PDB file of C-alpha atoms in Angstrom:
ATOM      1  CA  MET A   1     204.403 100.808  85.646  1.00 85.00           C
ATOM      2  CA  LYS A   2     203.243 100.137  82.087  1.00 96.00           C
ATOM      3  CA  LYS A   3     199.710  98.958  81.236  1.00 98.00           C
ATOM      4  CA  ILE A   4     198.593  97.998  77.720  1.00 98.00           C
ATOM      5  CA  ILE A   5     195.184  99.235  76.522  1.00 98.00           C
ATOM      6  CA  SER A   6     193.407  97.305  73.788  1.00 98.00           C
ATOM      7  CA  THR A   7     189.867  97.311  72.422  1.00 98.00           C
ATOM      8  CA  THR A   8     188.076  95.634  69.526  1.00 98.00           C
ATOM      9  CA  ASN A   9     186.215  98.936  69.013  1.00 98.00           C
ATOM     10  CA  ALA A  10     189.305 100.359  67.297  1.00 98.00           C
ATOM     11  CA  PRO A  11     191.488  98.807  64.593  1.00 97.00           C
ATOM     12  CA  ALA A  12     193.939  96.145  65.691  1.00 95.00           C
ATOM     13  CA  PRO A  13     197.585  97.156  65.335  1.00 94.00           C
ATOM     14  CA  ILE A  14     199.109  96.422  61.923  1.00 86.00           C
ATOM     15  CA  GLY A  15     202.603  96.013  63.341  1.00 90.00           C
ATOM     16  CA  PRO A  16     204.565  95.364  66.524  1.00 96.00           C
ATOM     17  CA  TYR A  17     202.871  97.985  68.709  1.00 97.00           C
ATOM     18  CA  ASN A  18     199.802  98.420  70.926  1.00 98.00           C
ATOM     19  CA  GLN A  19     196.807 100.682  70.533  1.00 98.00           C
ATOM     20  CA  ALA A  20     197.763 102.530  73.703  1.00 98.00           C
ATOM     21  CA  VAL A  21     200.021 102.294  76.727  1.00 98.00           C
ATOM     22  CA  PHE A  22     199.573 103.795  80.179  1.00 98.00           C
ATOM     23  CA  ALA A  23     202.852 104.871  81.763  1.00 98.00           C
ATOM     24  CA  GLY A  24     201.785 105.908  85.241  1.00 97.00           C
ATOM     25  CA  ASP A  25     198.882 108.343  84.769  1.00 97.00           C
ATOM     26  CA  THR A  26     199.817 109.198  81.174  1.00 98.00           C
ATOM     27  CA  LEU A  27     198.207 107.416  78.220  1.00 98.00           C
ATOM     28  CA  PHE A  28     200.095 107.316  74.932  1.00 98.00           C
ATOM     29  CA  VAL A  29     197.746 106.440  72.071  1.00 98.00           C
ATOM     30  CA  SER A  30     199.255 105.150  68.851  1.00 98.00           C
ATOM     31  CA  GLY A  31     198.473 106.957  65.627  1.00 98.00           C
ATOM     32  CA  GLN A  32     195.066 106.023  64.264  1.00 98.00           C
ATOM     33  CA  ILE A  33     194.149 105.895  60.598  1.00 98.00           C
ATOM     34  CA  PRO A  34     190.670 105.788  59.019  1.00 98.00           C
ATOM     35  CA  LEU A  35     190.329 102.021  59.310  1.00 97.00           C
ATOM     36  CA  ASP A  36     186.826 100.863  60.224  1.00 97.00           C
ATOM     37  CA  PRO A  37     187.244  98.345  63.071  1.00 97.00           C
ATOM     38  CA  LYS A  38     183.923  96.646  62.216  1.00 96.00           C
ATOM     39  CA  THR A  39     184.736  95.916  58.577  1.00 96.00           C
ATOM     40  CA  GLY A  40     188.519  96.160  58.472  1.00 94.00           C
ATOM     41  CA  GLU A  41     188.132  98.441  55.452  1.00 96.00           C
ATOM     42  CA  LEU A  42     189.625 101.891  54.975  1.00 97.00           C
ATOM     43  CA  VAL A  43     187.287 104.851  54.893  1.00 97.00           C
ATOM     44  CA  SER A  44     188.470 106.869  51.893  1.00 92.00           C
ATOM     45  CA  GLY A  45     187.502 109.441  49.322  1.00 88.00           C
ATOM     46  CA  ASP A  46     186.312 112.149  51.705  1.00 95.00           C
ATOM     47  CA  ILE A  47     188.798 113.703  54.134  1.00 98.00           C
ATOM     48  CA  ALA A  48     186.000 114.718  56.527  1.00 98.00           C
ATOM     49  CA  ALA A  49     184.711 111.116  56.738  1.00 98.00           C
ATOM     50  CA  GLU A  50     188.272 109.836  57.084  1.00 98.00           C
ATOM     51  CA  THR A  51     188.988 112.249  59.938  1.00 98.00           C
ATOM     52  CA  LYS A  52     185.740 111.333  61.685  1.00 98.00           C
ATOM     53  CA  MET A  53     186.695 107.629  61.557  1.00 98.00           C
ATOM     54  CA  VAL A  54     190.141 108.434  62.982  1.00 98.00           C
ATOM     55  CA  MET A  55     188.597 110.435  65.826  1.00 98.00           C
ATOM     56  CA  GLN A  56     186.077 107.678  66.555  1.00 98.00           C
ATOM     57  CA  ASN A  57     188.946 105.172  66.740  1.00 98.00           C
ATOM     58  CA  LEU A  58     190.782 107.444  69.177  1.00 98.00           C
ATOM     59  CA  GLU A  59     187.597 107.847  71.209  1.00 98.00           C
ATOM     60  CA  ALA A  60     187.159 104.064  71.457  1.00 98.00           C
ATOM     61  CA  ILE A  61     190.685 103.676  72.819  1.00 98.00           C
ATOM     62  CA  LEU A  62     190.265 106.545  75.265  1.00 98.00           C
ATOM     63  CA  THR A  63     186.988 105.014  76.450  1.00 98.00           C
ATOM     64  CA  GLU A  64     188.629 101.629  76.982  1.00 98.00           C
ATOM     65  CA  ALA A  65     191.206 103.417  79.137  1.00 98.00           C
ATOM     66  CA  GLY A  66     188.448 105.137  81.156  1.00 98.00           C
ATOM     67  CA  LEU A  67     189.205 108.549  79.642  1.00 98.00           C
ATOM     68  CA  THR A  68     187.612 111.050  77.261  1.00 98.00           C
ATOM     69  CA  PHE A  69     188.863 113.747  74.900  1.00 98.00           C
ATOM     70  CA  GLU A  70     188.801 116.059  77.955  1.00 98.00           C
ATOM     71  CA  ASN A  71     191.840 114.119  79.222  1.00 98.00           C
ATOM     72  CA  VAL A  72     193.861 114.703  76.046  1.00 98.00           C
ATOM     73  CA  VAL A  73     196.770 117.097  76.580  1.00 98.00           C
ATOM     74  CA  LYS A  74     198.621 116.707  73.255  1.00 98.00           C
ATOM     75  CA  SER A  75     197.729 115.594  69.759  1.00 98.00           C
ATOM     76  CA  SER A  76     199.700 115.133  66.569  1.00 98.00           C
ATOM     77  CA  ILE A  77     198.034 115.275  63.168  1.00 98.00           C
ATOM     78  CA  PHE A  78     199.774 113.937  60.087  1.00 98.00           C
ATOM     79  CA  LEU A  79     198.336 114.855  56.677  1.00 98.00           C
ATOM     80  CA  SER A  80     199.269 113.686  53.198  1.00 98.00           C
ATOM     81  CA  ASP A  81     198.171 117.105  51.887  1.00 98.00           C
ATOM     82  CA  MET A  82     198.157 120.305  53.943  1.00 98.00           C
ATOM     83  CA  ASN A  83     195.381 121.592  51.668  1.00 98.00           C
ATOM     84  CA  SER A  84     193.109 119.282  53.714  1.00 98.00           C
ATOM     85  CA  PHE A  85     193.893 121.176  56.915  1.00 98.00           C
ATOM     86  CA  ALA A  86     190.655 123.200  57.119  1.00 98.00           C
ATOM     87  CA  GLN A  87     188.400 120.168  56.604  1.00 98.00           C
ATOM     88  CA  VAL A  88     190.367 118.041  59.077  1.00 98.00           C
ATOM     89  CA  ASN A  89     190.420 120.873  61.613  1.00 98.00           C
ATOM     90  CA  GLU A  90     186.647 121.313  61.341  1.00 98.00           C
ATOM     91  CA  VAL A  91     185.921 117.645  62.122  1.00 98.00           C
ATOM     92  CA  TYR A  92     188.684 117.409  64.745  1.00 98.00           C
ATOM     93  CA  GLY A  93     187.245 120.455  66.516  1.00 98.00           C
ATOM     94  CA  THR A  94     183.863 118.793  67.048  1.00 98.00           C
ATOM     95  CA  PHE A  95     185.506 116.311  69.439  1.00 98.00           C
ATOM     96  CA  PHE A  96     187.015 118.970  71.746  1.00 98.00           C
ATOM     97  CA  LYS A  97     185.784 121.929  73.745  1.00 95.00           C
ATOM     98  CA  GLU A  98     187.700 124.973  72.552  1.00 93.00           C
ATOM     99  CA  GLU A  99     188.532 126.127  76.075  1.00 95.00           C
ATOM    100  CA  THR A 100     190.100 122.769  77.026  1.00 94.00           C
ATOM    101  CA  ALA A 101     191.505 121.666  73.666  1.00 97.00           C
ATOM    102  CA  PRO A 102     194.971 120.070  73.809  1.00 98.00           C
ATOM    103  CA  ALA A 103     198.284 121.338  72.527  1.00 98.00           C
ATOM    104  CA  ARG A 104     198.783 120.171  68.943  1.00 98.00           C
ATOM    105  CA  GLU A 105     200.935 120.104  65.860  1.00 98.00           C
ATOM    106  CA  THR A 106     199.870 119.376  62.312  1.00 98.00           C
ATOM    107  CA  VAL A 107     202.404 118.326  59.707  1.00 98.00           C
ATOM    108  CA  GLU A 108     202.311 117.278  56.087  1.00 98.00           C
ATOM    109  CA  VAL A 109     204.133 114.029  55.363  1.00 98.00           C
ATOM    110  CA  ALA A 110     205.120 112.217  52.171  1.00 97.00           C
ATOM    111  CA  ASN A 111     203.228 109.011  52.999  1.00 95.00           C
ATOM    112  CA  LEU A 112     201.242 107.402  55.782  1.00 96.00           C
ATOM    113  CA  PRO A 113     200.474 103.734  56.569  1.00 94.00           C
ATOM    114  CA  LYS A 114     198.290 102.164  53.880  1.00 94.00           C
ATOM    115  CA  PHE A 115     198.708 105.478  51.996  1.00 96.00           C
ATOM    116  CA  VAL A 116     195.869 107.103  53.949  1.00 97.00           C
ATOM    117  CA  ASN A 117     195.346 110.863  54.001  1.00 98.00           C
ATOM    118  CA  VAL A 118     195.253 111.426  57.776  1.00 98.00           C
ATOM    119  CA  GLU A 119     196.693 109.893  60.946  1.00 98.00           C
ATOM    120  CA  ILE A 120     196.267 111.276  64.459  1.00 98.00           C
ATOM    121  CA  SER A 121     197.876 110.293  67.758  1.00 98.00           C
ATOM    122  CA  VAL A 122     197.168 111.652  71.241  1.00 98.00           C
ATOM    123  CA  ILE A 123     198.590 111.783  74.735  1.00 99.00           C
ATOM    124  CA  ALA A 124     196.130 111.922  77.646  1.00 98.00           C
ATOM    125  CA  ILE A 125     196.373 112.031  81.432  1.00 98.00           C
ATOM    126  CA  LYS A 126     194.119 110.660  84.173  1.00 96.00           C
TER     127      LYS A 126
END
């Protein structure tokens, strides 16, 4: 059984996809970029602020699904520059408890949607 999750507290999709989809008890959250859902503007210029916006967007979607970051079992971080890793990791870490943090990979990519510096997706379970 598939259930679509959507909230106005996170950016609307910019293509043919949904913010998140439940498949049984597993929630697949689409990659989030630092787009402010209130203004529709990109947060840019400071990788820490960009990462915080991304994490807040993820949190809004998780909340809409009745979950929290405690439910996240896997995350994927995509960076335009691996030199940003430490700053991104610092902000990212404030949203998780170290002892229950999810599995994760972080990769540098050539480009991201809207040429942002960071995109993060997560998988969570009920």
